[in-house]
């Protein structure tokens, strides 16, 4: 969920195209369509929140992605449905309470790409709740509840040997 505040008021949108693009500095890119309330808010205030919803927040995602902030007060709707928000520590936008991850971002770059604008924000405040994140794929919500083990030490050793065998000089 991308949270923002600005000319369209406090807003939240579901953003499928959200990417962690750098460790140092910590940068997150979000892609937002032209004319969206979120885009206008971020362009005006130069800040936004990235909130990775937890498995108990699929309704939030559905509401945030199902209407436009230019026509619906999605924050008010979600509050009435029982969802909670808190004030950002370093940005004006609200942040989603009980999200798996919250990152407050300052806009550092804006790139027009096709029919969307990529907004790159530097993470200036972040926290994780330890809650299981909600995944969205092929128009369905998913839980990520199975950990896939790393290869055994023996297998990793075998892989290293093969990599060395194919190393370019």
mmCIF file of C-alpha atoms in Angstrom:
data_model
loop_
_atom_site.group_PDB
_atom_site.id
_atom_site.type_symbol
_atom_site.label_atom_id
_atom_site.label_comp_id
_atom_site.label_asym_id
_atom_site.label_seq_id
_atom_site.Cartn_x
_atom_site.Cartn_y
_atom_site.Cartn_z
ATOM 1 C CA UNK A 1 0.000 0.000 0.000
ATOM 2 C CA UNK A 2 1.266 3.470 -0.869
ATOM 3 C CA UNK A 3 0.114 6.196 1.503
ATOM 4 C CA UNK A 4 0.289 9.892 0.742
ATOM 5 C CA UNK A 5 -1.199 13.228 1.700
ATOM 6 C CA UNK A 6 -1.491 16.364 -0.378
ATOM 7 C CA UNK A 7 -3.973 18.143 -2.641
ATOM 8 C CA UNK A 8 -6.234 15.054 -2.714
ATOM 9 C CA UNK A 9 -6.092 14.612 1.075
ATOM 10 C CA UNK A 10 -4.861 11.529 2.941
ATOM 11 C CA UNK A 11 -4.880 8.608 0.508
ATOM 12 C CA UNK A 12 -3.908 4.970 0.132
ATOM 13 C CA UNK A 13 -3.466 2.943 -3.040
ATOM 14 C CA UNK A 14 -2.645 -0.669 -3.765
ATOM 15 C CA UNK A 15 0.588 -0.806 -5.775
ATOM 16 C CA UNK A 16 1.527 -4.065 -7.405
ATOM 17 C CA UNK A 17 4.642 -2.535 -8.981
ATOM 18 C CA UNK A 18 6.765 -1.701 -5.955
ATOM 19 C CA UNK A 19 10.475 -2.500 -5.989
ATOM 20 C CA UNK A 20 13.398 -2.291 -3.598
ATOM 21 C CA UNK A 21 16.108 -0.886 -5.880
ATOM 22 C CA UNK A 22 19.106 -0.057 -3.642
ATOM 23 C CA UNK A 23 20.547 -1.012 -0.263
ATOM 24 C CA UNK A 24 22.737 2.046 0.222
ATOM 25 C CA UNK A 25 21.032 4.367 0.206
ATOM 26 C CA UNK A 26 17.817 2.447 0.765
ATOM 27 C CA UNK A 27 15.647 3.204 -2.257
ATOM 28 C CA UNK A 28 12.168 1.975 -3.150
ATOM 29 C CA UNK A 29 10.509 2.570 -6.526
ATOM 30 C CA UNK A 30 6.739 2.630 -6.994
ATOM 31 C CA UNK A 31 4.932 2.894 -10.316
ATOM 32 C CA UNK A 32 1.797 5.023 -10.402
ATOM 33 C CA UNK A 33 -0.522 5.773 -13.343
ATOM 34 C CA UNK A 34 -0.971 9.272 -14.727
ATOM 35 C CA UNK A 35 -3.773 11.307 -13.191
ATOM 36 C CA UNK A 36 -3.933 9.263 -9.985
ATOM 37 C CA UNK A 37 -4.570 11.013 -6.656
ATOM 38 C CA UNK A 38 -1.459 9.346 -5.222
ATOM 39 C CA UNK A 39 0.751 10.680 -8.024
ATOM 40 C CA UNK A 40 -0.520 14.226 -7.517
ATOM 41 C CA UNK A 41 -0.049 13.979 -3.737
ATOM 42 C CA UNK A 42 3.530 12.688 -4.020
ATOM 43 C CA UNK A 43 4.541 15.187 -6.705
ATOM 44 C CA UNK A 44 3.286 18.033 -4.503
ATOM 45 C CA UNK A 45 4.713 16.869 -1.134
ATOM 46 C CA UNK A 46 7.792 14.895 -2.310
ATOM 47 C CA UNK A 47 7.093 12.096 0.202
ATOM 48 C CA UNK A 48 5.143 8.853 0.555
ATOM 49 C CA UNK A 49 4.750 5.738 2.681
ATOM 50 C CA UNK A 50 5.257 2.150 1.566
ATOM 51 C CA UNK A 51 3.295 -0.322 3.697
ATOM 52 C CA UNK A 52 3.626 -4.055 3.045
ATOM 53 C CA UNK A 53 0.282 -5.413 4.209
ATOM 54 C CA UNK A 54 0.085 -8.435 6.463
ATOM 55 C CA UNK A 55 -2.078 -11.507 5.777
ATOM 56 C CA UNK A 56 -5.000 -10.107 7.800
ATOM 57 C CA UNK A 57 -5.194 -6.979 5.608
ATOM 58 C CA UNK A 58 -6.499 -8.348 2.285
ATOM 59 C CA UNK A 59 -9.706 -6.297 2.669
ATOM 60 C CA UNK A 60 -7.542 -3.178 2.982
ATOM 61 C CA UNK A 61 -5.754 -4.042 -0.241
ATOM 62 C CA UNK A 62 -9.059 -4.674 -1.992
ATOM 63 C CA UNK A 63 -10.536 -1.334 -0.888
ATOM 64 C CA UNK A 64 -7.358 0.611 -1.678
ATOM 65 C CA UNK A 65 -7.125 -0.898 -5.145
ATOM 66 C CA UNK A 66 -10.831 -0.788 -5.965
ATOM 67 C CA UNK A 67 -11.512 2.938 -6.134
ATOM 68 C CA UNK A 68 -9.821 6.268 -6.754
ATOM 69 C CA UNK A 69 -8.800 8.703 -4.041
ATOM 70 C CA UNK A 70 -10.238 11.505 -6.172
ATOM 71 C CA UNK A 71 -13.751 10.131 -5.640
ATOM 72 C CA UNK A 72 -13.593 8.097 -2.392
ATOM 73 C CA UNK A 73 -12.109 8.801 1.032
ATOM 74 C CA UNK A 74 -10.400 5.410 1.230
ATOM 75 C CA UNK A 75 -8.747 6.198 4.584
ATOM 76 C CA UNK A 76 -12.167 7.026 6.110
ATOM 77 C CA UNK A 77 -13.643 3.883 4.578
ATOM 78 C CA UNK A 78 -10.851 1.707 5.973
ATOM 79 C CA UNK A 79 -11.074 3.291 9.427
ATOM 80 C CA UNK A 80 -14.797 2.525 9.498
ATOM 81 C CA UNK A 81 -13.965 -1.073 8.538
ATOM 82 C CA UNK A 82 -11.708 -1.264 11.623
ATOM 83 C CA UNK A 83 -8.264 -0.672 10.118
ATOM 84 C CA UNK A 84 -5.866 1.606 11.963
ATOM 85 C CA UNK A 85 -3.266 4.116 10.850
ATOM 86 C CA UNK A 86 -0.594 6.118 12.613
ATOM 87 C CA UNK A 87 1.138 9.383 11.814
ATOM 88 C CA UNK A 88 4.444 8.983 10.027
ATOM 89 C CA UNK A 89 7.461 9.847 12.158
ATOM 90 C CA UNK A 90 9.285 11.750 9.405
ATOM 91 C CA UNK A 91 6.596 12.326 6.780
ATOM 92 C CA UNK A 92 3.111 13.836 6.878
ATOM 93 C CA UNK A 93 1.385 10.798 5.329
ATOM 94 C CA UNK A 94 -0.380 8.230 7.479
ATOM 95 C CA UNK A 95 1.151 4.763 7.803
ATOM 96 C CA UNK A 96 -0.696 1.432 8.038
ATOM 97 C CA UNK A 97 -0.775 -0.039 11.542
ATOM 98 C CA UNK A 98 -0.029 -3.781 11.779
ATOM 99 C CA UNK A 99 1.579 -3.915 8.331
ATOM 100 C CA UNK A 100 4.444 -6.374 7.893
ATOM 101 C CA UNK A 101 6.714 -3.461 6.896
ATOM 102 C CA UNK A 102 6.410 0.317 6.945
ATOM 103 C CA UNK A 103 8.863 2.565 5.099
ATOM 104 C CA UNK A 104 8.652 6.344 5.064
ATOM 105 C CA UNK A 105 10.187 7.734 1.870
ATOM 106 C CA UNK A 106 11.387 11.061 0.522
ATOM 107 C CA UNK A 107 11.030 11.416 -3.261
ATOM 108 C CA UNK A 108 14.434 11.555 -4.986
ATOM 109 C CA UNK A 109 13.620 10.781 -8.623
ATOM 110 C CA UNK A 110 10.654 10.715 -10.970
ATOM 111 C CA UNK A 111 10.831 8.854 -14.294
ATOM 112 C CA UNK A 112 8.057 8.664 -16.888
ATOM 113 C CA UNK A 113 7.869 5.124 -18.281
ATOM 114 C CA UNK A 114 5.068 4.367 -20.743
ATOM 115 C CA UNK A 115 1.711 4.922 -19.097
ATOM 116 C CA UNK A 116 3.120 5.136 -15.549
ATOM 117 C CA UNK A 117 5.489 7.296 -13.545
ATOM 118 C CA UNK A 118 8.178 5.574 -11.496
ATOM 119 C CA UNK A 119 8.689 7.414 -8.229
ATOM 120 C CA UNK A 120 11.927 6.561 -6.435
ATOM 121 C CA UNK A 121 11.988 7.313 -2.735
ATOM 122 C CA UNK A 122 14.806 7.198 -0.222
ATOM 123 C CA UNK A 123 13.783 5.356 2.924
ATOM 124 C CA UNK A 124 14.185 7.778 5.822
ATOM 125 C CA UNK A 125 12.360 5.696 8.461
ATOM 126 C CA UNK A 126 11.450 2.012 8.504
ATOM 127 C CA UNK A 127 10.006 -0.588 10.845
ATOM 128 C CA UNK A 128 8.925 -4.216 10.623
ATOM 129 C CA UNK A 129 6.242 -5.852 12.751
ATOM 130 C CA UNK A 130 7.238 -9.479 12.276
ATOM 131 C CA UNK A 131 3.775 -10.201 10.864
ATOM 132 C CA UNK A 132 3.480 -12.445 7.815
ATOM 133 C CA UNK A 133 3.267 -10.401 4.589
ATOM 134 C CA UNK A 134 0.373 -10.675 2.180
ATOM 135 C CA UNK A 135 1.257 -11.621 -1.398
ATOM 136 C CA UNK A 136 -0.771 -10.745 -4.484
ATOM 137 C CA UNK A 137 -0.393 -12.667 -7.752
ATOM 138 C CA UNK A 138 -2.742 -13.357 -10.691
ATOM 139 C CA UNK A 139 -5.547 -11.350 -9.051
ATOM 140 C CA UNK A 140 -5.440 -13.514 -5.900
ATOM 141 C CA UNK A 141 -4.091 -13.072 -2.369
ATOM 142 C CA UNK A 142 -1.557 -15.568 -1.016
ATOM 143 C CA UNK A 143 0.250 -16.414 2.200
ATOM 144 C CA UNK A 144 3.964 -17.037 2.161
ATOM 145 C CA UNK A 145 3.950 -19.709 4.815
ATOM 146 C CA UNK A 146 6.495 -22.233 3.607
ATOM 147 C CA UNK A 147 10.193 -21.631 4.001
ATOM 148 C CA UNK A 148 12.328 -23.119 1.248
ATOM 149 C CA UNK A 149 15.586 -24.457 2.667
ATOM 150 C CA UNK A 150 18.908 -23.281 1.306
ATOM 151 C CA UNK A 151 21.019 -25.930 -0.438
ATOM 152 C CA UNK A 152 22.991 -28.136 1.964
ATOM 153 C CA UNK A 153 26.664 -27.420 2.538
ATOM 154 C CA UNK A 154 27.491 -30.440 0.401
ATOM 155 C CA UNK A 155 25.331 -29.146 -2.455
ATOM 156 C CA UNK A 156 26.757 -25.629 -2.114
ATOM 157 C CA UNK A 157 30.261 -27.077 -2.321
ATOM 158 C CA UNK A 158 29.333 -29.007 -5.469
ATOM 159 C CA UNK A 159 27.830 -25.845 -7.010
ATOM 160 C CA UNK A 160 31.013 -23.875 -6.226
ATOM 161 C CA UNK A 161 33.129 -26.536 -7.955
ATOM 162 C CA UNK A 162 30.960 -26.358 -11.066
ATOM 163 C CA UNK A 163 31.061 -22.549 -11.085
ATOM 164 C CA UNK A 164 34.868 -22.640 -10.850
ATOM 165 C CA UNK A 165 34.992 -25.149 -13.707
ATOM 166 C CA UNK A 166 33.045 -22.691 -15.883
ATOM 167 C CA UNK A 167 34.804 -19.511 -14.729
ATOM 168 C CA UNK A 168 35.786 -17.212 -17.577
ATOM 169 C CA UNK A 169 39.413 -16.092 -17.607
#
